[in-house]
Short mmCIF file of C-alpha atoms in Angstrom, two decimals:
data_model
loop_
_atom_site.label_atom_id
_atom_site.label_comp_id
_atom_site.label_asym_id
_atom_site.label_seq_id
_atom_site.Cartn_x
_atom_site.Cartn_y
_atom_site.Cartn_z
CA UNK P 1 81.77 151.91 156.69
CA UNK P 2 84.47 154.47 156.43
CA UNK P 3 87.11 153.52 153.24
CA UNK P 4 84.53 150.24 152.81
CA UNK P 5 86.02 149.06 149.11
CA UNK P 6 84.82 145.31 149.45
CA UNK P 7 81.34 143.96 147.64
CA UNK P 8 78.89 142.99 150.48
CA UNK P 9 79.33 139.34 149.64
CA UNK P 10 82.94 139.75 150.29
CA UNK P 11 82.20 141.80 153.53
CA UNK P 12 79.30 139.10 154.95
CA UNK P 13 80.73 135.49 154.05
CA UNK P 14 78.06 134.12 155.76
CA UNK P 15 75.42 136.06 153.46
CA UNK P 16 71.95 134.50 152.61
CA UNK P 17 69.30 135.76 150.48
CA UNK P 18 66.31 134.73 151.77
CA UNK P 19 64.00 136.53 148.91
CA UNK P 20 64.44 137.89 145.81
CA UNK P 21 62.41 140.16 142.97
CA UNK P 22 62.27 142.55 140.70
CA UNK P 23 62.90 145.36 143.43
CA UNK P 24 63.45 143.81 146.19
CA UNK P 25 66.18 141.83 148.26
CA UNK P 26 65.99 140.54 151.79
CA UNK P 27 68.99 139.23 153.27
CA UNK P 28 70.65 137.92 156.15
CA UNK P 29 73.77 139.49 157.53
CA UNK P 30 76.17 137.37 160.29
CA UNK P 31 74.89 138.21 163.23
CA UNK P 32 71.48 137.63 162.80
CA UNK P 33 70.24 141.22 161.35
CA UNK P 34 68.24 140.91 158.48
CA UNK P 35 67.99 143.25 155.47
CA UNK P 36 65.04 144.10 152.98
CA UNK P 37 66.00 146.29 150.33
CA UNK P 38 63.69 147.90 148.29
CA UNK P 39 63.99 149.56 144.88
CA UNK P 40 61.81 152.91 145.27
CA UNK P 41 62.85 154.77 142.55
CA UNK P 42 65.51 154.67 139.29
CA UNK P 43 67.13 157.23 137.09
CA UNK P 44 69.95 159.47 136.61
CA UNK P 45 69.62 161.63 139.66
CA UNK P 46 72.52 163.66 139.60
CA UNK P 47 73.15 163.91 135.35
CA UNK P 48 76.27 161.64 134.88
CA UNK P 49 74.71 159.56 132.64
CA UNK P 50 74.51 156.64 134.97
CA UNK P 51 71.53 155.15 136.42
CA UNK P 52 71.29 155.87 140.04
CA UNK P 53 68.50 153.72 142.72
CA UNK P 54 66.48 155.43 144.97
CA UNK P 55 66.59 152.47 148.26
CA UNK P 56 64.63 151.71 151.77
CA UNK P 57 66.41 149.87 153.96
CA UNK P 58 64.27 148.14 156.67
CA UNK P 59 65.82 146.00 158.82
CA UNK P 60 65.49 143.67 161.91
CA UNK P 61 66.72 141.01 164.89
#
């Protein structure tokens, strides 16, 4: 994902979100792998006055 400048919707054209909440996302990449991300934490981190997410990434086949 070296020099990666694209959203992930413009990356994955074949993108579907198979669940959506308040903190989390699963998706499905082409391919077949499928992504869950979930929201474990929010602030600013690192002080630069924006708000930075804390994510798990599980995914599968």
């Amino acid at each position: 994902m070296e020099n990666w400048e694209d959203t992930l919707a413009e990356a994955e054209p074949f993108l579907q979100v198979f669940n959506l909440s308040r903190n989390t996302v699963e998706l499905a990449l082409a391919g077949d792998l499928v992504v869950n991300y979930l929201v474990m934490a929010r602030g600013d981190f690192d002080k630069n006055g924006y708000e930075d997410l804390l994510l798990r990434l599980d995914w599968y086949k």
